[in-house]
mmCIF file of C-alpha atoms in Angstrom:
data_model
loop_
_atom_site.group_PDB
_atom_site.id
_atom_site.type_symbol
_atom_site.label_atom_id
_atom_site.label_comp_id
_atom_site.label_asym_id
_atom_site.label_seq_id
_atom_site.Cartn_x
_atom_site.Cartn_y
_atom_site.Cartn_z
ATOM 1 C CA UNK A 1 -23.152 -22.534 -7.459
ATOM 2 C CA UNK A 2 -24.579 -19.503 -5.664
ATOM 3 C CA UNK A 3 -25.991 -16.713 -7.807
ATOM 4 C CA UNK A 4 -24.475 -13.240 -7.853
ATOM 5 C CA UNK A 5 -27.654 -11.943 -6.237
ATOM 6 C CA UNK A 6 -27.462 -14.413 -3.337
ATOM 7 C CA UNK A 7 -23.882 -13.463 -2.557
ATOM 8 C CA UNK A 8 -24.606 -9.741 -2.882
ATOM 9 C CA UNK A 9 -27.601 -10.021 -0.539
ATOM 10 C CA UNK A 10 -25.568 -11.870 2.078
ATOM 11 C CA UNK A 11 -22.913 -9.131 1.967
ATOM 12 C CA UNK A 12 -25.442 -6.294 1.954
ATOM 13 C CA UNK A 13 -27.128 -7.818 5.020
ATOM 14 C CA UNK A 14 -23.839 -7.489 6.900
ATOM 15 C CA UNK A 15 -22.354 -4.277 5.507
ATOM 16 C CA UNK A 16 -25.530 -2.350 4.720
ATOM 17 C CA UNK A 17 -27.076 -1.898 1.283
ATOM 18 C CA UNK A 18 -25.583 1.582 0.683
ATOM 19 C CA UNK A 19 -22.060 0.535 1.540
ATOM 20 C CA UNK A 20 -22.297 -2.729 -0.410
ATOM 21 C CA UNK A 21 -23.285 -0.753 -3.488
ATOM 22 C CA UNK A 22 -20.118 1.330 -3.093
ATOM 23 C CA UNK A 23 -17.992 -1.792 -2.540
ATOM 24 C CA UNK A 24 -19.392 -3.384 -5.708
ATOM 25 C CA UNK A 25 -18.595 -0.259 -7.737
ATOM 26 C CA UNK A 26 -15.034 0.152 -6.420
ATOM 27 C CA UNK A 27 -11.794 -0.798 -8.114
ATOM 28 C CA UNK A 28 -8.525 -1.472 -6.306
ATOM 29 C CA UNK A 29 -5.059 -2.337 -7.628
ATOM 30 C CA UNK A 30 -2.942 -4.434 -5.264
ATOM 31 C CA UNK A 31 0.773 -4.018 -6.031
ATOM 32 C CA UNK A 32 2.777 -6.917 -4.653
ATOM 33 C CA UNK A 33 1.140 -10.223 -3.683
ATOM 34 C CA UNK A 34 3.243 -11.336 -0.730
ATOM 35 C CA UNK A 35 2.342 -11.310 2.956
ATOM 36 C CA UNK A 36 0.653 -7.932 2.723
ATOM 37 C CA UNK A 37 -0.877 -8.046 -0.739
ATOM 38 C CA UNK A 38 -2.276 -11.578 -0.629
ATOM 39 C CA UNK A 39 -3.947 -10.936 2.735
ATOM 40 C CA UNK A 40 -5.258 -7.537 1.628
ATOM 41 C CA UNK A 41 -6.695 -9.004 -1.567
ATOM 42 C CA UNK A 42 -8.476 -11.755 0.383
ATOM 43 C CA UNK A 43 -10.102 -9.150 2.648
ATOM 44 C CA UNK A 44 -11.185 -7.073 -0.355
ATOM 45 C CA UNK A 45 -12.630 -10.107 -2.136
ATOM 46 C CA UNK A 46 -14.518 -11.205 0.981
ATOM 47 C CA UNK A 47 -15.973 -7.710 1.344
ATOM 48 C CA UNK A 48 -17.312 -7.859 -2.213
ATOM 49 C CA UNK A 49 -15.142 -5.209 -3.864
ATOM 50 C CA UNK A 50 -16.257 -5.182 -7.490
ATOM 51 C CA UNK A 51 -12.950 -4.955 -9.319
ATOM 52 C CA UNK A 52 -9.577 -6.142 -8.025
ATOM 53 C CA UNK A 53 -6.365 -6.005 -10.049
ATOM 54 C CA UNK A 54 -3.401 -8.088 -8.862
ATOM 55 C CA UNK A 55 0.217 -7.302 -9.791
ATOM 56 C CA UNK A 56 3.306 -9.387 -9.010
ATOM 57 C CA UNK A 57 6.165 -10.794 -11.099
ATOM 58 C CA UNK A 58 7.159 -13.549 -8.666
ATOM 59 C CA UNK A 59 6.266 -17.203 -8.154
ATOM 60 C CA UNK A 60 5.048 -18.909 -4.971
ATOM 61 C CA UNK A 61 7.980 -20.264 -2.951
ATOM 62 C CA UNK A 62 8.121 -22.547 0.085
ATOM 63 C CA UNK A 63 9.379 -19.545 2.097
ATOM 64 C CA UNK A 64 6.096 -17.716 1.434
ATOM 65 C CA UNK A 65 3.762 -20.267 2.986
ATOM 66 C CA UNK A 66 4.380 -19.052 6.575
ATOM 67 C CA UNK A 67 2.382 -15.868 5.944
ATOM 68 C CA UNK A 68 0.985 -15.612 2.421
ATOM 69 C CA UNK A 69 -2.408 -16.777 1.179
ATOM 70 C CA UNK A 70 -1.196 -19.679 -0.976
ATOM 71 C CA UNK A 71 -1.259 -23.462 -0.647
ATOM 72 C CA UNK A 72 1.585 -25.966 -0.765
ATOM 73 C CA UNK A 73 0.080 -27.251 -4.013
ATOM 74 C CA UNK A 74 0.629 -23.795 -5.572
ATOM 75 C CA UNK A 75 4.401 -23.655 -5.021
ATOM 76 C CA UNK A 76 6.007 -22.764 -8.337
ATOM 77 C CA UNK A 77 2.933 -21.026 -9.780
ATOM 78 C CA UNK A 78 2.949 -17.311 -10.509
ATOM 79 C CA UNK A 79 1.424 -15.486 -7.537
ATOM 80 C CA UNK A 80 -0.677 -13.420 -9.934
ATOM 81 C CA UNK A 81 -2.300 -16.637 -11.238
ATOM 82 C CA UNK A 82 -2.473 -18.530 -7.937
ATOM 83 C CA UNK A 83 -4.080 -15.668 -5.990
ATOM 84 C CA UNK A 84 -6.555 -14.959 -8.773
ATOM 85 C CA UNK A 85 -7.733 -18.566 -8.528
ATOM 86 C CA UNK A 86 -7.952 -18.427 -4.730
ATOM 87 C CA UNK A 87 -9.959 -15.195 -4.829
ATOM 88 C CA UNK A 88 -12.331 -16.622 -7.444
ATOM 89 C CA UNK A 89 -13.210 -19.317 -4.892
ATOM 90 C CA UNK A 90 -14.056 -16.609 -2.360
ATOM 91 C CA UNK A 91 -15.845 -14.150 -4.634
ATOM 92 C CA UNK A 92 -16.768 -15.685 -7.989
ATOM 93 C CA UNK A 93 -18.473 -12.574 -9.367
ATOM 94 C CA UNK A 94 -15.767 -10.058 -8.536
ATOM 95 C CA UNK A 95 -13.942 -8.877 -11.650
ATOM 96 C CA UNK A 96 -10.437 -10.066 -10.836
ATOM 97 C CA UNK A 97 -7.579 -9.471 -13.230
ATOM 98 C CA UNK A 98 -3.872 -10.020 -12.770
ATOM 99 C CA UNK A 99 -0.551 -9.195 -14.352
ATOM 100 C CA UNK A 100 2.813 -10.940 -14.004
ATOM 101 C CA UNK A 101 4.849 -7.809 -14.248
ATOM 102 C CA UNK A 102 7.428 -5.800 -12.308
ATOM 103 C CA UNK A 103 6.080 -2.294 -11.701
ATOM 104 C CA UNK A 104 8.407 0.607 -12.391
ATOM 105 C CA UNK A 105 8.255 4.322 -13.161
ATOM 106 C CA UNK A 106 8.104 3.368 -16.864
ATOM 107 C CA UNK A 107 4.964 1.226 -16.677
ATOM 108 C CA UNK A 108 3.160 3.038 -13.848
ATOM 109 C CA UNK A 109 0.273 3.862 -16.204
ATOM 110 C CA UNK A 110 -0.924 0.293 -15.651
ATOM 111 C CA UNK A 111 -2.499 1.743 -12.501
ATOM 112 C CA UNK A 112 -4.488 4.432 -14.323
ATOM 113 C CA UNK A 113 -7.855 2.582 -14.391
ATOM 114 C CA UNK A 114 -8.072 1.997 -10.611
ATOM 115 C CA UNK A 115 -9.546 4.291 -7.940
ATOM 116 C CA UNK A 116 -7.391 3.054 -5.094
ATOM 117 C CA UNK A 117 -3.776 1.889 -5.207
ATOM 118 C CA UNK A 118 -2.408 -0.419 -2.556
ATOM 119 C CA UNK A 119 1.376 -0.589 -2.077
ATOM 120 C CA UNK A 120 2.259 -4.042 -0.751
ATOM 121 C CA UNK A 121 5.835 -4.626 -1.878
ATOM 122 C CA UNK A 122 8.515 -6.099 0.346
ATOM 123 C CA UNK A 123 11.655 -4.180 -0.676
ATOM 124 C CA UNK A 124 12.128 -0.691 0.777
ATOM 125 C CA UNK A 125 13.409 0.898 -2.442
ATOM 126 C CA UNK A 126 10.481 -0.554 -4.421
ATOM 127 C CA UNK A 127 8.023 0.803 -1.858
ATOM 128 C CA UNK A 128 9.593 4.255 -2.163
ATOM 129 C CA UNK A 129 9.565 4.048 -5.977
ATOM 130 C CA UNK A 130 5.879 3.135 -6.124
ATOM 131 C CA UNK A 131 4.751 5.695 -3.549
ATOM 132 C CA UNK A 132 6.655 8.498 -5.279
ATOM 133 C CA UNK A 133 5.434 7.464 -8.729
ATOM 134 C CA UNK A 134 1.775 7.224 -7.669
ATOM 135 C CA UNK A 135 1.794 10.513 -5.752
ATOM 136 C CA UNK A 136 3.500 12.304 -8.644
ATOM 137 C CA UNK A 137 1.496 10.779 -11.517
ATOM 138 C CA UNK A 138 -1.888 10.159 -9.913
ATOM 139 C CA UNK A 139 -2.469 12.807 -7.230
ATOM 140 C CA UNK A 140 -6.230 12.158 -7.379
ATOM 141 C CA UNK A 141 -6.013 8.488 -6.439
ATOM 142 C CA UNK A 142 -6.015 7.113 -2.933
ATOM 143 C CA UNK A 143 -2.767 5.385 -1.962
ATOM 144 C CA UNK A 144 -2.401 3.020 0.990
ATOM 145 C CA UNK A 145 1.092 1.820 1.800
ATOM 146 C CA UNK A 146 2.494 -0.712 4.281
ATOM 147 C CA UNK A 147 5.687 0.084 6.163
ATOM 148 C CA UNK A 148 7.188 -1.860 9.056
ATOM 149 C CA UNK A 149 5.660 -5.145 10.228
ATOM 150 C CA UNK A 150 8.569 -7.601 10.693
ATOM 151 C CA UNK A 151 9.278 -9.613 13.823
ATOM 152 C CA UNK A 152 7.346 -10.441 16.998
ATOM 153 C CA UNK A 153 6.662 -6.901 18.220
ATOM 154 C CA UNK A 154 3.332 -5.841 19.654
ATOM 155 C CA UNK A 155 0.337 -5.660 17.358
ATOM 156 C CA UNK A 156 -0.384 -2.335 19.038
ATOM 157 C CA UNK A 157 2.694 -0.722 17.480
ATOM 158 C CA UNK A 158 1.090 -1.086 14.048
ATOM 159 C CA UNK A 159 -0.991 1.965 13.228
ATOM 160 C CA UNK A 160 -2.667 3.669 10.268
ATOM 161 C CA UNK A 161 -1.541 7.242 9.597
ATOM 162 C CA UNK A 162 -2.967 9.696 7.108
ATOM 163 C CA UNK A 163 -0.003 11.648 5.744
ATOM 164 C CA UNK A 164 -1.903 13.843 3.325
ATOM 165 C CA UNK A 165 -5.389 14.034 1.874
ATOM 166 C CA UNK A 166 -5.249 10.769 -0.107
ATOM 167 C CA UNK A 167 -2.084 9.079 1.202
ATOM 168 C CA UNK A 168 -2.136 6.651 4.126
ATOM 169 C CA UNK A 169 0.616 4.509 5.658
ATOM 170 C CA UNK A 170 0.092 1.465 7.867
ATOM 171 C CA UNK A 171 2.738 -0.256 9.968
ATOM 172 C CA UNK A 172 5.129 0.428 12.832
ATOM 173 C CA UNK A 173 7.395 2.447 10.502
ATOM 174 C CA UNK A 174 10.500 0.776 11.935
ATOM 175 C CA UNK A 175 10.871 -2.999 12.014
ATOM 176 C CA UNK A 176 13.020 -3.857 9.006
ATOM 177 C CA UNK A 177 13.761 -7.328 7.579
ATOM 178 C CA UNK A 178 17.293 -6.124 6.831
ATOM 179 C CA UNK A 179 17.913 -6.081 10.612
ATOM 180 C CA UNK A 180 17.697 -9.879 10.485
ATOM 181 C CA UNK A 181 14.176 -10.195 11.848
ATOM 182 C CA UNK A 182 11.755 -12.361 9.918
ATOM 183 C CA UNK A 183 8.191 -11.844 8.813
ATOM 184 C CA UNK A 184 5.592 -13.704 10.854
ATOM 185 C CA UNK A 185 2.062 -14.648 9.781
ATOM 186 C CA UNK A 186 0.027 -12.843 12.400
ATOM 187 C CA UNK A 187 1.917 -9.541 12.541
ATOM 188 C CA UNK A 188 2.068 -9.227 8.748
ATOM 189 C CA UNK A 189 -1.653 -9.965 8.705
ATOM 190 C CA UNK A 190 -2.244 -7.205 11.291
ATOM 191 C CA UNK A 191 -0.590 -4.694 8.959
ATOM 192 C CA UNK A 192 -2.426 -6.111 5.932
ATOM 193 C CA UNK A 193 -5.704 -5.799 7.828
ATOM 194 C CA UNK A 194 -4.900 -2.162 8.641
ATOM 195 C CA UNK A 195 -4.385 -1.509 4.933
ATOM 196 C CA UNK A 196 -7.481 -3.440 3.867
ATOM 197 C CA UNK A 197 -9.623 -1.776 6.529
ATOM 198 C CA UNK A 198 -8.464 1.674 5.450
ATOM 199 C CA UNK A 199 -9.313 0.825 1.844
ATOM 200 C CA UNK A 200 -12.791 -0.352 2.835
ATOM 201 C CA UNK A 201 -13.280 2.734 5.029
ATOM 202 C CA UNK A 202 -12.354 5.054 2.161
ATOM 203 C CA UNK A 203 -14.756 3.300 -0.193
ATOM 204 C CA UNK A 204 -17.484 3.450 2.456
ATOM 205 C CA UNK A 205 -16.849 7.185 2.846
ATOM 206 C CA UNK A 206 -14.857 7.303 6.107
ATOM 207 C CA UNK A 207 -11.608 9.111 5.423
ATOM 208 C CA UNK A 208 -9.978 9.448 8.837
ATOM 209 C CA UNK A 209 -7.115 7.038 9.570
ATOM 210 C CA UNK B 1 11.222 27.180 12.243
ATOM 211 C CA UNK B 2 10.354 24.160 10.109
ATOM 212 C CA UNK B 3 8.357 21.167 11.279
ATOM 213 C CA UNK B 4 9.956 17.887 10.173
ATOM 214 C CA UNK B 5 8.093 14.677 11.049
ATOM 215 C CA UNK B 6 6.332 16.533 13.829
ATOM 216 C CA UNK B 7 9.481 18.089 15.379
ATOM 217 C CA UNK B 8 10.294 21.809 15.238
ATOM 218 C CA UNK B 9 13.740 22.387 13.688
ATOM 219 C CA UNK B 10 15.792 25.358 12.508
ATOM 220 C CA UNK B 11 16.532 23.836 9.089
ATOM 221 C CA UNK B 12 14.888 26.672 7.117
ATOM 222 C CA UNK B 13 17.146 27.759 4.250
ATOM 223 C CA UNK B 14 18.439 24.217 3.632
ATOM 224 C CA UNK B 15 17.394 22.125 0.657
ATOM 225 C CA UNK B 16 15.819 18.677 0.936
ATOM 226 C CA UNK B 17 18.981 16.823 -0.141
ATOM 227 C CA UNK B 18 20.903 18.534 2.668
ATOM 228 C CA UNK B 19 18.216 17.751 5.223
ATOM 229 C CA UNK B 20 18.084 14.062 4.186
ATOM 230 C CA UNK B 21 21.850 13.884 4.554
ATOM 231 C CA UNK B 22 21.892 15.625 7.974
ATOM 232 C CA UNK B 23 19.155 13.322 9.273
ATOM 233 C CA UNK B 24 20.823 10.206 7.786
ATOM 234 C CA UNK B 25 18.066 9.194 5.383
ATOM 235 C CA UNK B 26 18.760 7.100 2.274
ATOM 236 C CA UNK B 27 17.240 9.149 -0.607
ATOM 237 C CA UNK B 28 16.378 5.911 -2.464
ATOM 238 C CA UNK B 29 14.105 4.798 0.376
ATOM 239 C CA UNK B 30 12.126 7.927 1.127
ATOM 240 C CA UNK B 31 9.104 9.887 0.028
ATOM 241 C CA UNK B 32 9.019 13.565 0.989
ATOM 242 C CA UNK B 33 5.923 15.695 1.353
ATOM 243 C CA UNK B 34 6.086 19.444 1.901
ATOM 244 C CA UNK B 35 2.875 20.984 3.205
ATOM 245 C CA UNK B 36 1.062 17.768 2.197
ATOM 246 C CA UNK B 37 2.282 17.844 -1.424
ATOM 247 C CA UNK B 38 4.662 15.187 -2.736
ATOM 248 C CA UNK B 39 8.062 16.525 -3.721
ATOM 249 C CA UNK B 40 9.416 14.788 -6.855
ATOM 250 C CA UNK B 41 12.884 13.318 -6.300
ATOM 251 C CA UNK B 42 14.296 15.430 -9.137
ATOM 252 C CA UNK B 43 13.521 18.535 -7.067
ATOM 253 C CA UNK B 44 15.246 17.531 -3.793
ATOM 254 C CA UNK B 45 18.373 19.535 -4.633
ATOM 255 C CA UNK B 46 16.559 22.711 -5.680
ATOM 256 C CA UNK B 47 13.825 22.840 -3.064
ATOM 257 C CA UNK B 48 14.726 25.069 -0.161
ATOM 258 C CA UNK B 49 12.657 24.813 2.998
ATOM 259 C CA UNK B 50 11.086 28.033 4.228
ATOM 260 C CA UNK B 51 10.074 29.189 7.681
ATOM 261 C CA UNK B 52 6.662 27.715 8.512
ATOM 262 C CA UNK B 53 6.901 24.721 6.163
ATOM 263 C CA UNK B 54 5.786 21.302 7.331
ATOM 264 C CA UNK B 55 7.910 18.445 5.990
ATOM 265 C CA UNK B 56 7.065 14.754 6.254
ATOM 266 C CA UNK B 57 9.850 12.345 5.402
ATOM 267 C CA UNK B 58 8.610 8.766 5.063
ATOM 268 C CA UNK B 59 11.476 6.325 5.283
ATOM 269 C CA UNK B 60 10.590 2.866 4.035
ATOM 270 C CA UNK B 61 11.813 -0.360 5.629
ATOM 271 C CA UNK B 62 11.813 -3.824 4.111
ATOM 272 C CA UNK B 63 9.123 -6.419 4.671
ATOM 273 C CA UNK B 64 5.777 -7.276 3.195
#
């Protein structure tokens, strides 16, 4: 087993000591652990983010394996448990916590301890609920949302936009699963990477989209 | 004039509920910012847009 120091040094050698210190001190809540959230969380864990909180009420299903960071052997497990275990294998010293819970306006205070909130739900009305609730209740937190990444469209249509000082949206803004187009591994991962990169940029001190 | 999602419009004097309806947005799937401040959903009916305001309507689609 590698020591915490060995892993930290390897990361600091790649990201720079100053930035790695910020990564280690940061806390991020990932809301929704599907194609977006599971990929985002993996990127955050690999970067050495110090504290990651995972939230999802659902279990791993065979229909998730095409794009989400789970294994066949994990089908049937709660995503909150399965992803926590997978992340522990990537970053054993990150403080990773998880909750099997459905977020709503009533329990939004769950997010209070975290600096950065990542919206990674799949249903449009849930996305809107979370974004509104976070912006209304926690105007001082950074919020990064994903919107529009279905189908086989160009990767280049997926962009990061900064809507206001602490609110960013990644995606093409259009492609909707309700139009009968599916979600595909690579394009969902492009959007997830936009979200994860924006989170890492904010922590590092780069605030432009 | 009012800027909505980057486009100049003459919707000043209308409230947010009216604007969402005119532009065919589903109020359950949007977040609305006026001059970079979130507008709580409970205020859509009572918030009238003034000349010079900048409105961003984010309309969410499914998938994640």
